[in-house]
XYZ file of C-alpha atoms in Angstrom:
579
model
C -14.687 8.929 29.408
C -14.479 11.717 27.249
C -10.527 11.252 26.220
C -11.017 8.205 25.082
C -11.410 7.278 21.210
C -13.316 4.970 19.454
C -10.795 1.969 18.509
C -9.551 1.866 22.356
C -13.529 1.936 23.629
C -14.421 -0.846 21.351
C -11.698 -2.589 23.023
C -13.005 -1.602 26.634
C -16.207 -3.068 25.276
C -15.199 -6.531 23.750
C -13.129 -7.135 27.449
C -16.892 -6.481 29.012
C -18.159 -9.419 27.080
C -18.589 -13.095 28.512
C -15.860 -14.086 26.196
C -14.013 -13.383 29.120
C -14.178 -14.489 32.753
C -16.384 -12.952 35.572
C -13.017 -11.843 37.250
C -11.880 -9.971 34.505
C -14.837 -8.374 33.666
C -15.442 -7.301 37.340
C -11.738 -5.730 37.583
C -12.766 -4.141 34.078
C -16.010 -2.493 34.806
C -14.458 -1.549 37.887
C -12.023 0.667 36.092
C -15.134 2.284 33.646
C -17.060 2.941 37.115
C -14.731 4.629 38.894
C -13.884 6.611 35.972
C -9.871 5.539 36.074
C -9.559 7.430 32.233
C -5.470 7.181 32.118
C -6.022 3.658 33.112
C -7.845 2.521 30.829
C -6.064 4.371 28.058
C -3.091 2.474 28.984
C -4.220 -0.896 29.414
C -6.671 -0.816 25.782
C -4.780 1.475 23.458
C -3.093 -1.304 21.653
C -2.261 -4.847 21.655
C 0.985 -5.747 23.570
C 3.115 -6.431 20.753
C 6.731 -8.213 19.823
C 9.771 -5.897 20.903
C 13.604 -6.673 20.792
C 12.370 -8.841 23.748
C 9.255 -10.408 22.872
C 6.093 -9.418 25.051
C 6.682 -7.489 27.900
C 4.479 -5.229 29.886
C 2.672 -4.493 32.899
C 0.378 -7.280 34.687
C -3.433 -6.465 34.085
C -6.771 -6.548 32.653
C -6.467 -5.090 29.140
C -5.457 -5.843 25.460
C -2.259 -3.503 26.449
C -1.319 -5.787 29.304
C 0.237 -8.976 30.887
C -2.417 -11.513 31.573
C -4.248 -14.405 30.922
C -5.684 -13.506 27.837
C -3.162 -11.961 25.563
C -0.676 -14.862 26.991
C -3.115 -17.148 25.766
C -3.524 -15.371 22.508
C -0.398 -14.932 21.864
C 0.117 -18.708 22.264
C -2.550 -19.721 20.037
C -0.903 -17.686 17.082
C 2.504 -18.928 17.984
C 0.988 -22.667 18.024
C -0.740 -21.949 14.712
C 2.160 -20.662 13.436
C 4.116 -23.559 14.446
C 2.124 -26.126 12.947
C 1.956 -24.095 9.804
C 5.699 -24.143 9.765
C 6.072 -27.746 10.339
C 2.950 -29.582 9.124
C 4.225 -32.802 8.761
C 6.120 -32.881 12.294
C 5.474 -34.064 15.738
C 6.045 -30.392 17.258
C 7.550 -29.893 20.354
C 8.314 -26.770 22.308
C 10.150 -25.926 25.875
C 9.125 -23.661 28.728
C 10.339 -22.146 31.401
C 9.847 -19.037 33.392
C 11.740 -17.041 36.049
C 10.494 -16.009 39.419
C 8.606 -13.070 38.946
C 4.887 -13.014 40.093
C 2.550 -14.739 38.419
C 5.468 -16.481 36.310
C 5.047 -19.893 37.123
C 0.573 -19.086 36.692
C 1.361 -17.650 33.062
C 4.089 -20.833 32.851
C 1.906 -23.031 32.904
C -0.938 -21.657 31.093
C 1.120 -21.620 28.180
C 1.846 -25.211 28.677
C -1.945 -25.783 28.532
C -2.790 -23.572 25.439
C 0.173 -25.787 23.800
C -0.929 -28.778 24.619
C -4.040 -28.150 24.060
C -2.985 -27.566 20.350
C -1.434 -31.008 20.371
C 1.568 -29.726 20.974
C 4.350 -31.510 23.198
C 5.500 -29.061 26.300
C 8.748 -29.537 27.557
C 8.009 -27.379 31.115
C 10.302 -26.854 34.138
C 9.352 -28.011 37.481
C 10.498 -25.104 39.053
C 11.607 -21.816 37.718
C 14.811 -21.644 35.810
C 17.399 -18.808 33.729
C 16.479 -17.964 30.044
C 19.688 -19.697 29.286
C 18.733 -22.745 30.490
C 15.409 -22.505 28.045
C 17.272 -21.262 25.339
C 19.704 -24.527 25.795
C 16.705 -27.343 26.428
C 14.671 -25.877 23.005
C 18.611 -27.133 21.266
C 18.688 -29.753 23.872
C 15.308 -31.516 23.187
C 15.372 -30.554 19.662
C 12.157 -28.643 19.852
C 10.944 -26.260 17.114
C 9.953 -23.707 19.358
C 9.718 -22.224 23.480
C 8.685 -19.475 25.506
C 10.285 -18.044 28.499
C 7.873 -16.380 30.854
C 9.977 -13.472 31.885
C 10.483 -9.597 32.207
C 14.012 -9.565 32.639
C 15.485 -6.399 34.621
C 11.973 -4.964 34.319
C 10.209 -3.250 37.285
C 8.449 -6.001 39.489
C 4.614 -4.500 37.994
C 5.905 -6.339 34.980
C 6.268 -9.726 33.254
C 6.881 -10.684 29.677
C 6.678 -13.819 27.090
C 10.196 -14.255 24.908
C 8.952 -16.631 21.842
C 12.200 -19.024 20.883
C 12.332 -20.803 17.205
C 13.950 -24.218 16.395
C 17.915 -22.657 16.882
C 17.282 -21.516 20.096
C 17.200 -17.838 19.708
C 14.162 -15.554 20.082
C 11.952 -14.631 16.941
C 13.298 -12.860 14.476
C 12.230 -11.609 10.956
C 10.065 -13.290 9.524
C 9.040 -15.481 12.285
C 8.041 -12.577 14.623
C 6.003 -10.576 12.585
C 4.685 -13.723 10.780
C 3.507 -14.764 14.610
C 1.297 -11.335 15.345
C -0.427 -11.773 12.189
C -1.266 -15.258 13.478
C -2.208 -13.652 16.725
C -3.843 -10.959 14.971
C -5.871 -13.320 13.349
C -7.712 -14.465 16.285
C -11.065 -12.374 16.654
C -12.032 -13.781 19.627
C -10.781 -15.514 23.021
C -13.094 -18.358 22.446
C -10.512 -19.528 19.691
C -7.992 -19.953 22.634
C -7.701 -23.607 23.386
C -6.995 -23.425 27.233
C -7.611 -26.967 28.261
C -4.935 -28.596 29.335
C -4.209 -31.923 27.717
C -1.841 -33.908 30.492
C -0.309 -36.511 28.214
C 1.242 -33.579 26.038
C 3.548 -32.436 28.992
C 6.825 -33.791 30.254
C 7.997 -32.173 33.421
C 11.518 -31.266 32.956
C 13.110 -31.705 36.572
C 16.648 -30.491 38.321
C 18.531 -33.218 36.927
C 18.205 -31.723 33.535
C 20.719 -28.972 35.107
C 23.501 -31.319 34.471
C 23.105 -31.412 30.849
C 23.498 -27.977 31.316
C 26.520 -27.431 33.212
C 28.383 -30.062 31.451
C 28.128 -28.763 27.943
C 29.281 -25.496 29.589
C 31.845 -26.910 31.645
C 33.813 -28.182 28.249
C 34.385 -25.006 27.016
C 36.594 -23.973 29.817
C 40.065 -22.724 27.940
C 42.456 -22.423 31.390
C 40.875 -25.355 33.761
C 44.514 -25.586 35.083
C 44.440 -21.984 36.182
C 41.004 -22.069 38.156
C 42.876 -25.256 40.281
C 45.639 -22.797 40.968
C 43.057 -20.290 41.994
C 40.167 -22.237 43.284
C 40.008 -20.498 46.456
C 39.427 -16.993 44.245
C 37.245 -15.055 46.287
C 33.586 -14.908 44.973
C 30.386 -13.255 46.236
C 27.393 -13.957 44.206
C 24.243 -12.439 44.353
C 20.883 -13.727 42.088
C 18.892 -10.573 43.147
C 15.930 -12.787 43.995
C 15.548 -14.284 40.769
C 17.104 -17.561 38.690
C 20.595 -17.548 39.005
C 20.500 -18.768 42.387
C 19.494 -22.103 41.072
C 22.201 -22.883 38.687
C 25.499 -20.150 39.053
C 26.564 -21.267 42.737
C 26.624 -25.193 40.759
C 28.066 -24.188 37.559
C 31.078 -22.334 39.500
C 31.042 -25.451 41.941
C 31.586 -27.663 38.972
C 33.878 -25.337 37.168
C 36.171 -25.861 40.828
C 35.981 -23.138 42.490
C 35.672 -23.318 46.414
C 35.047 -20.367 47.355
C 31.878 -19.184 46.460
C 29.672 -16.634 49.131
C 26.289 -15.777 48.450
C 24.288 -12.931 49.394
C 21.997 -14.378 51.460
C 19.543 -11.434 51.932
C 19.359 -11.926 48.137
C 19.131 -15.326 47.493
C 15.444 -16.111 47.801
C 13.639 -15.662 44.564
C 10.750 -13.323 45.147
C 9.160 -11.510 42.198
C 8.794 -8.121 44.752
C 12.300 -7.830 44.729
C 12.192 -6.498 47.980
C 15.758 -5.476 48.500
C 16.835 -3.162 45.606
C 14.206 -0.492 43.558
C 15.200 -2.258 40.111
C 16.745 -5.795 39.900
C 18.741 -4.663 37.186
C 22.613 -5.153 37.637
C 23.003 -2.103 35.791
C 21.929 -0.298 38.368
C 24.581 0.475 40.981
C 21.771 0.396 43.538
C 21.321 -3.327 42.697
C 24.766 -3.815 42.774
C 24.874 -2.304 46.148
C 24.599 -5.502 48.892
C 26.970 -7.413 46.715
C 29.532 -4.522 46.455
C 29.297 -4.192 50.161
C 29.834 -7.822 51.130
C 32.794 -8.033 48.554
C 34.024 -5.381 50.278
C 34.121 -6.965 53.555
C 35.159 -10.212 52.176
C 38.115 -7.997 50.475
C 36.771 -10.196 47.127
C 38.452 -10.544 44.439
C 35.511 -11.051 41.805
C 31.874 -9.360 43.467
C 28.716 -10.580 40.455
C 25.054 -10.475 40.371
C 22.578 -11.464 37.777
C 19.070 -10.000 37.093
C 15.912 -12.107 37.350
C 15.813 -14.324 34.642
C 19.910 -14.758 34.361
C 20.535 -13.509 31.357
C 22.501 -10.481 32.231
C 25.506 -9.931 34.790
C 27.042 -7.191 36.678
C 30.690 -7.187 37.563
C 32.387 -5.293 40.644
C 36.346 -6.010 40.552
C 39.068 -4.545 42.519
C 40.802 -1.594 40.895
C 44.528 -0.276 41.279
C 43.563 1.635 44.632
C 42.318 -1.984 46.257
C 38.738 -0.948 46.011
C 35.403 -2.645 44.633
C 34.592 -0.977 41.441
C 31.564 -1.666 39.389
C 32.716 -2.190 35.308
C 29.940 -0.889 32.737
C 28.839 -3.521 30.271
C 31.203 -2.701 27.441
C 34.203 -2.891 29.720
C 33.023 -6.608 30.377
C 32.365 -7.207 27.088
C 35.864 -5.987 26.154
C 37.753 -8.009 29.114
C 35.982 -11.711 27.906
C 36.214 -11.128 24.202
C 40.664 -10.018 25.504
C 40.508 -12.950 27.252
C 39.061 -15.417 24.822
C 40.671 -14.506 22.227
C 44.417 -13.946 23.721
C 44.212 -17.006 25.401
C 43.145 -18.999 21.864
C 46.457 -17.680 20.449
C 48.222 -18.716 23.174
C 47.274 -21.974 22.418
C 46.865 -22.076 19.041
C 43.382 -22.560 18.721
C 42.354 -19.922 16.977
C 41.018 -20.216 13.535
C 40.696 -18.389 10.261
C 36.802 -18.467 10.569
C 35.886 -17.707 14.200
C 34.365 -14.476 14.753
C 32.853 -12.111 17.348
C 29.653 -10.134 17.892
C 28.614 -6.700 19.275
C 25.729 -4.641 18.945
C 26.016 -1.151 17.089
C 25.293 0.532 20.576
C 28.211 -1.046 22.296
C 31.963 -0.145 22.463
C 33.802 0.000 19.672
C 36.804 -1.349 22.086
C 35.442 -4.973 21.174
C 36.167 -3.911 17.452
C 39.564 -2.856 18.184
C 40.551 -6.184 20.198
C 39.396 -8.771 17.897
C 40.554 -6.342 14.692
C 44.198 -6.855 16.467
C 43.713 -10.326 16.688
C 42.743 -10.905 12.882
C 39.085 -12.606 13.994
C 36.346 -11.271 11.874
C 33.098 -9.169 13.915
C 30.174 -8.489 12.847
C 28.132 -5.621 14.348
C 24.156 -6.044 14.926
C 21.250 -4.444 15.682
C 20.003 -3.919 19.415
C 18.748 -6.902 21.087
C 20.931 -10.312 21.494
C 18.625 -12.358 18.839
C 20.225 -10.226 16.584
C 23.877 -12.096 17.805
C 21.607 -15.248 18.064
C 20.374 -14.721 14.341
C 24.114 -13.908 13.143
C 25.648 -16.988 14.852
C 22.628 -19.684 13.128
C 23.000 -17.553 9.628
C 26.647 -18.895 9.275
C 26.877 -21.866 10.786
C 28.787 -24.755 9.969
C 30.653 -22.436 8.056
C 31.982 -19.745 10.674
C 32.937 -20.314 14.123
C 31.345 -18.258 17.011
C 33.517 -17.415 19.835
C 32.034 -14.788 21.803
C 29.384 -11.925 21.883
C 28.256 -9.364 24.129
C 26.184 -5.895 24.409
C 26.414 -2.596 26.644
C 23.490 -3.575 28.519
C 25.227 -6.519 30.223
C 24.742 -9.285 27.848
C 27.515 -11.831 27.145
C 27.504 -15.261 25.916
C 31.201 -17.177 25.437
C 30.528 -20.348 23.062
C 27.481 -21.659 20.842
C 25.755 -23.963 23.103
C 22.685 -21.594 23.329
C 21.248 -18.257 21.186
C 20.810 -15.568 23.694
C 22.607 -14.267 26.318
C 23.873 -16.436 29.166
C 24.894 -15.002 32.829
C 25.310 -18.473 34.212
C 27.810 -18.749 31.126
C 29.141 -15.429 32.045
C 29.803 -15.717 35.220
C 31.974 -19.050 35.004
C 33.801 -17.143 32.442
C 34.294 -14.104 34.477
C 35.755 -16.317 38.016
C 37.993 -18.128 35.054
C 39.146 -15.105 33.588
C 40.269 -13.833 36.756
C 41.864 -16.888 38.039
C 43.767 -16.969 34.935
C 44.874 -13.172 34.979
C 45.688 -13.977 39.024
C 47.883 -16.783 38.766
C 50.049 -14.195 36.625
C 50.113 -11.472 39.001
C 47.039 -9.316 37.673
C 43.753 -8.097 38.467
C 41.243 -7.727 35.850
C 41.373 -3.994 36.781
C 44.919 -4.419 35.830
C 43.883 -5.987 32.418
C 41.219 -3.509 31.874
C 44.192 -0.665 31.933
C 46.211 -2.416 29.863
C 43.823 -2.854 27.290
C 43.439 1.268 27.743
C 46.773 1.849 27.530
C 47.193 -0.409 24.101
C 43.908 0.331 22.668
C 42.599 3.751 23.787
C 40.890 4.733 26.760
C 37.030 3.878 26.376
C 34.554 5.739 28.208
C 31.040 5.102 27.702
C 27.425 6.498 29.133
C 23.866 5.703 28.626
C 20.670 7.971 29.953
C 17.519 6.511 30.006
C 14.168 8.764 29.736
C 11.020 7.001 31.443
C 7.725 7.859 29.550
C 5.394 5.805 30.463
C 1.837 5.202 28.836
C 0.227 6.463 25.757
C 1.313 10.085 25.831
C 5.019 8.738 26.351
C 4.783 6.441 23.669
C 3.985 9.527 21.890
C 6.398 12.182 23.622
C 9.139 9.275 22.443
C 8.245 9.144 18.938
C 8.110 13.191 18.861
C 11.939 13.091 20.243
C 13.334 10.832 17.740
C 11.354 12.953 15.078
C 12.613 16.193 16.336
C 16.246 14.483 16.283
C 15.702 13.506 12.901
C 14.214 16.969 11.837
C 16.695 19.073 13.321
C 19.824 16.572 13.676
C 22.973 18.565 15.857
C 25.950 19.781 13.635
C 27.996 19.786 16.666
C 27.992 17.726 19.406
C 30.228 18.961 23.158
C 31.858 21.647 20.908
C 32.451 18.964 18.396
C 31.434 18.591 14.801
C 29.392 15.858 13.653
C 31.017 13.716 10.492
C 28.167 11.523 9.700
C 25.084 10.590 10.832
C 23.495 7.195 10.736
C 19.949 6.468 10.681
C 18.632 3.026 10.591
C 15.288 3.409 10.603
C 15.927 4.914 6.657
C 18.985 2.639 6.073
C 21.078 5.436 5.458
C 24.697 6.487 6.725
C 25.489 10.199 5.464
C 28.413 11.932 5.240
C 28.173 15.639 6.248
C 30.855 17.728 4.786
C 29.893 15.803 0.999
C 26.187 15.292 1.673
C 27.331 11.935 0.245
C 25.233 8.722 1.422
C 25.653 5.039 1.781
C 23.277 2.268 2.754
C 22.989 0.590 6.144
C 22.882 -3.603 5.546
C 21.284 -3.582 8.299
C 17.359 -4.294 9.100
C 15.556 -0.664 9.594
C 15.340 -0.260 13.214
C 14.068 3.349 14.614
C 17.671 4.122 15.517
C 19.857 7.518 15.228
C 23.921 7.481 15.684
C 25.721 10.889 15.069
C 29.799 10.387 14.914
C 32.060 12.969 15.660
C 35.099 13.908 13.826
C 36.749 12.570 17.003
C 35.228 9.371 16.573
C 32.834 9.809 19.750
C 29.684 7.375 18.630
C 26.411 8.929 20.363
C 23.075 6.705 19.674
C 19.446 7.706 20.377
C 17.032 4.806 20.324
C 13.846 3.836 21.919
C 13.968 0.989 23.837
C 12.302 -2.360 22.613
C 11.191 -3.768 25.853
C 10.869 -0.611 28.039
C 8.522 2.863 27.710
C 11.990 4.608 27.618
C 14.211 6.330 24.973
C 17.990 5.604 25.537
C 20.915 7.715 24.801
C 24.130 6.089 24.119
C 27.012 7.846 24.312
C 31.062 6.226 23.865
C 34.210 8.564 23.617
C 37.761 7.872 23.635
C 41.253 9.163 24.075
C 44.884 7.627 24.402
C 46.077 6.569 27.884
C 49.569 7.832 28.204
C 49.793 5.531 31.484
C 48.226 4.013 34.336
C 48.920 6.823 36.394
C 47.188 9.391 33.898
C 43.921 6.795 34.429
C 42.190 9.145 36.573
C 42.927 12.750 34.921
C 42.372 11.169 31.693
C 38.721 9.429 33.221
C 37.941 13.332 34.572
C 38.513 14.524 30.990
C 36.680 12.028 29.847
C 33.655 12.534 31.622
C 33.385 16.049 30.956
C 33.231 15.480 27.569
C 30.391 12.681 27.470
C 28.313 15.172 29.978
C 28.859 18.078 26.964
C 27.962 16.263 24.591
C 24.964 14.057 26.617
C 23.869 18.077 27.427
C 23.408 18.865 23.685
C 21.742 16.043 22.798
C 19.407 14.910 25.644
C 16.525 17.288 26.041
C 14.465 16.414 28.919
């Protein structure tokens, strides 16, 4: 036990205590006996603490890990918070959780610890999409909720997203204001983790209604999905949420012809079918690619564990199934809401748009062309959540998205929605198909009158302390040493967030960033190629974002100009990523 220094020993220590249970302290000693250093490291070096995502790490004994004890903790300072916040109020709060293991356990323990507290639990039944929480915390008119969830994580992990009165997760000052609640607690025994009955209301599947109707109103073309009800639809819910609300919402939305993937379609926190239930992932794409491919399908989609994001497989000029990246999705809904608006007329001086500074600059470009006003946010979707409560009443949201697969159309909730999404999506292409197009079809269009967008993101695992650290030492270097040139291209300016500072090479001239600081580098070409480095908020990885772009001539220069394209993102990725 050499390695390990004082702060994370006294941890070690206090988890050896009978604060805690005999289970925990058995698992915890086991570690110290059999000498499991790197393990213990890992699981005591720090308390788990609020990312872009909330809590999220690996299940375990530890102050570093997913359990019963910082779940409780953490609900004990957002419960003290709360009533701090609203000390003359009956408080209420929703939860939910998804259907990774040991969600519904840690579900329901954070009922308790609320109610405990006096505080009135909304909790599902049975496991439900963060959407779905994000709408009942508006819904019930709660000031707060969790949502017991990891997201696309790895199945070794789970994670706690806080929600505040609007429905969005914590932002400043709420989220920092909550770990100095939670750092306030010196010991477990100030958990309250009896659970008081009377302060929880089961919320049941009838509540799903409530849901699908609100969404169901802000259909824009309802006479083009009767055209097209028959549009050809495989679904997958990679074992998690979205199996228990999508196949409705597109039932109730009228479309007929809906297949599932039924080796899929159990929710099972091992995830036993794909290595990473992420939709990003082309490997978790794979079994709904395939059976879209045999159903010759016109729109293939799949949604990670919790439902928030959504990956999209379409058929492209050749009459293949082709997986779109999360900006091109992004850019096809926000083309699609807002041309069919004009159409219409519906369109209004103050509606607006959201993106993320990591994601295409295509969205920019569409809504620029349409006159509607975007705003451009940090990483994270409570950062669009955070935007869209700051102005309203006074500015009209219309839609939103980010790279990684995050969309939301409409302001009934504040986060992003797949179940949303994906009615949007069949929609969008029954309207584009009952004019004689593909969205493949739009997609190059919006190339050919826009620019051709190509976009890339690496992701570096480094897992554990020493990763933590080998992450911090990359951005550093970066920062120390920042490229001039970039794929045999010169850098213009460089942005760095963390300092809120934007600067100008060829003047040395520098501007501020109104942005929060955020541990965030962009370096933009004199090309206008936008490469980001950033360590993730919810993930021990560092991400590399990289988006280039170059007229399209035509559809048939689509392929020599993609080939072009991708030999410039892998220069420039080659400069920059140092592995």
């Amino acid at each position: 036990m050499n390695t390990i220094d004082q702060a994370t020993n006294n941890r070690i220590q206090q988890w050896l205590t009978a604060e805690y249970d005999s289970e925990t302290v058995a698992q915890v000693q086991q570690l110290v006996d059999n000498n499991e250093e790197t393990e213990l490291i890992d699981s005591f070096y720090k308390d788990l603490e609020f990312g872009t995502g909330g809590l999220r790490g690996i299940m375990g004994v530890g102050s570093n890990r997913m359990n019963k004890y910082t779940i409780g903790k953490a609900t004990q300072g957002l419960a003290n918070y709360l009533k701090k916040q609203f000390p003359d109020q009956a408080i209420k709060v929703a939860v939910s959780y998804d259907s990774r293991n040991n969600s519904q356990k840690f579900g329901h323990l954070v009922a308790d610890v609320f109610s405990a507290n006096g505080i009135h639990v909304y909790l599902f039944e049975a496991l439900r999409p963060t959407p779905v929480l994000s709408f009942a915390v508006r819904h019930f008119g709660c000031q707060g909720g969790v949502m017991l969830t990891a997201s696309h994580n790895p199945k070794e992990y789970n994670g706690y997203k806080a929600y505040w009165n609007d429905g969005g997760q914590l932002v400043a000052p709420h989220d920092k204001n909550v770990i100095t609640e939670v750092d306030a607690i010196s010991s477990v025994t100030e958990i309250k983790f009896d659970r008081q009955p009377e302060n929880i209301t089961l919320v049941g599947e009838d509540f799903d209604q409530h849901y699908v109707d609100a969404n169901k109103k802000l259909s824009i073309h309802p006479e083009a999905v009767a055209a097209e009800k028959d549009l050809k639809i495989v679904f997958s819910s990679i074992h998690g949420t979205g199996v228990t609300i999508v196949p409705k919402m597109l039932e109730a939305w009228g479309f007929t012809n809906v297949h599932l993937v039924e080796e899929q379609a159990t929710p099972d926190g091992n995830f036993p079918t794909v290595v990473y239930p992420n939709p990003e992932e082309e490997e978790a794409m794979s079994m709904a690619k395939k059976k879209g491919e045999e159903l010759d399908a016109d729109v293939v989609m799949a949604t990670d564990p919790d439902a928030d994001r959504v990956g999209l497989a379409v058929k492209n000029h050749k009459g293949e199934i082709q997986l779109l990246n999360g900006n091109q999705i992004g850019s096809l809904l926000i083309y699609y809401v807002l041309s069919s608006k004009k159409e219409n007329g519906s369109l209004k001086d103050n509606d607006f748009i959201v993106k993320t500074i990591v994601t295409s600059n295509l969205m920019t470009a569409i809504s620029d062309s349409f006159s509607v006003k975007h705003y451009e946010t940090l990483t994270g979707f409570k950062f669009i959540g955070e935007v869209m409560t700051r102005v309203e009443g006074k500015e009209n949201y219309l839609v939103g998205g980010e790279e990684s697969y995050g969309f939301l159309v409409g302001d009934l909730v504040r986060d992003k929605d797949a179940v949303n999404a994906c009615a949007f999506i069949a929609e969008m292409a029954a309207y584009f198909k009952s004019q004689g197009k593909s969205l493949f079809d739009v997609l190059l269009s919006l190339y050919e009158q826009y620019g051709f967008y190509q976009e890339k993101l690496i992701s570096l695992t480094k897992k554990g302390k020493a990763g933590a650290e080998e992450i911090k030492q990359m951005m550093a270097d970066l920062r120390a040493n920042a490229p001039q040139t970039l794929g045999g291209v010169a850098v213009k300016e460089i942005r760095d967030y963390a300092h809120g500072v934007a600067t100008v090479l060829a003047s040395n001239s520098q501007s501020s960033i109104d942005l929060p600081k955020s541990d965030v580098l962009q370096f933009i070409t004199v090309d206008g190629d936008v490469i980001s480095a950033r360590p993730s908020g919810t993930e021990p990885k560092i991400k590399f974002y990289c988006s280039v772009k170059e007229p399209l001539a035509s559809r048939d220069a689509y392929e020599e100009t993609a080939i072009k394209l991708e030999e410039k993102v892998k220069n420039i990725m080659a400069d920059i990523v140092k592995d």
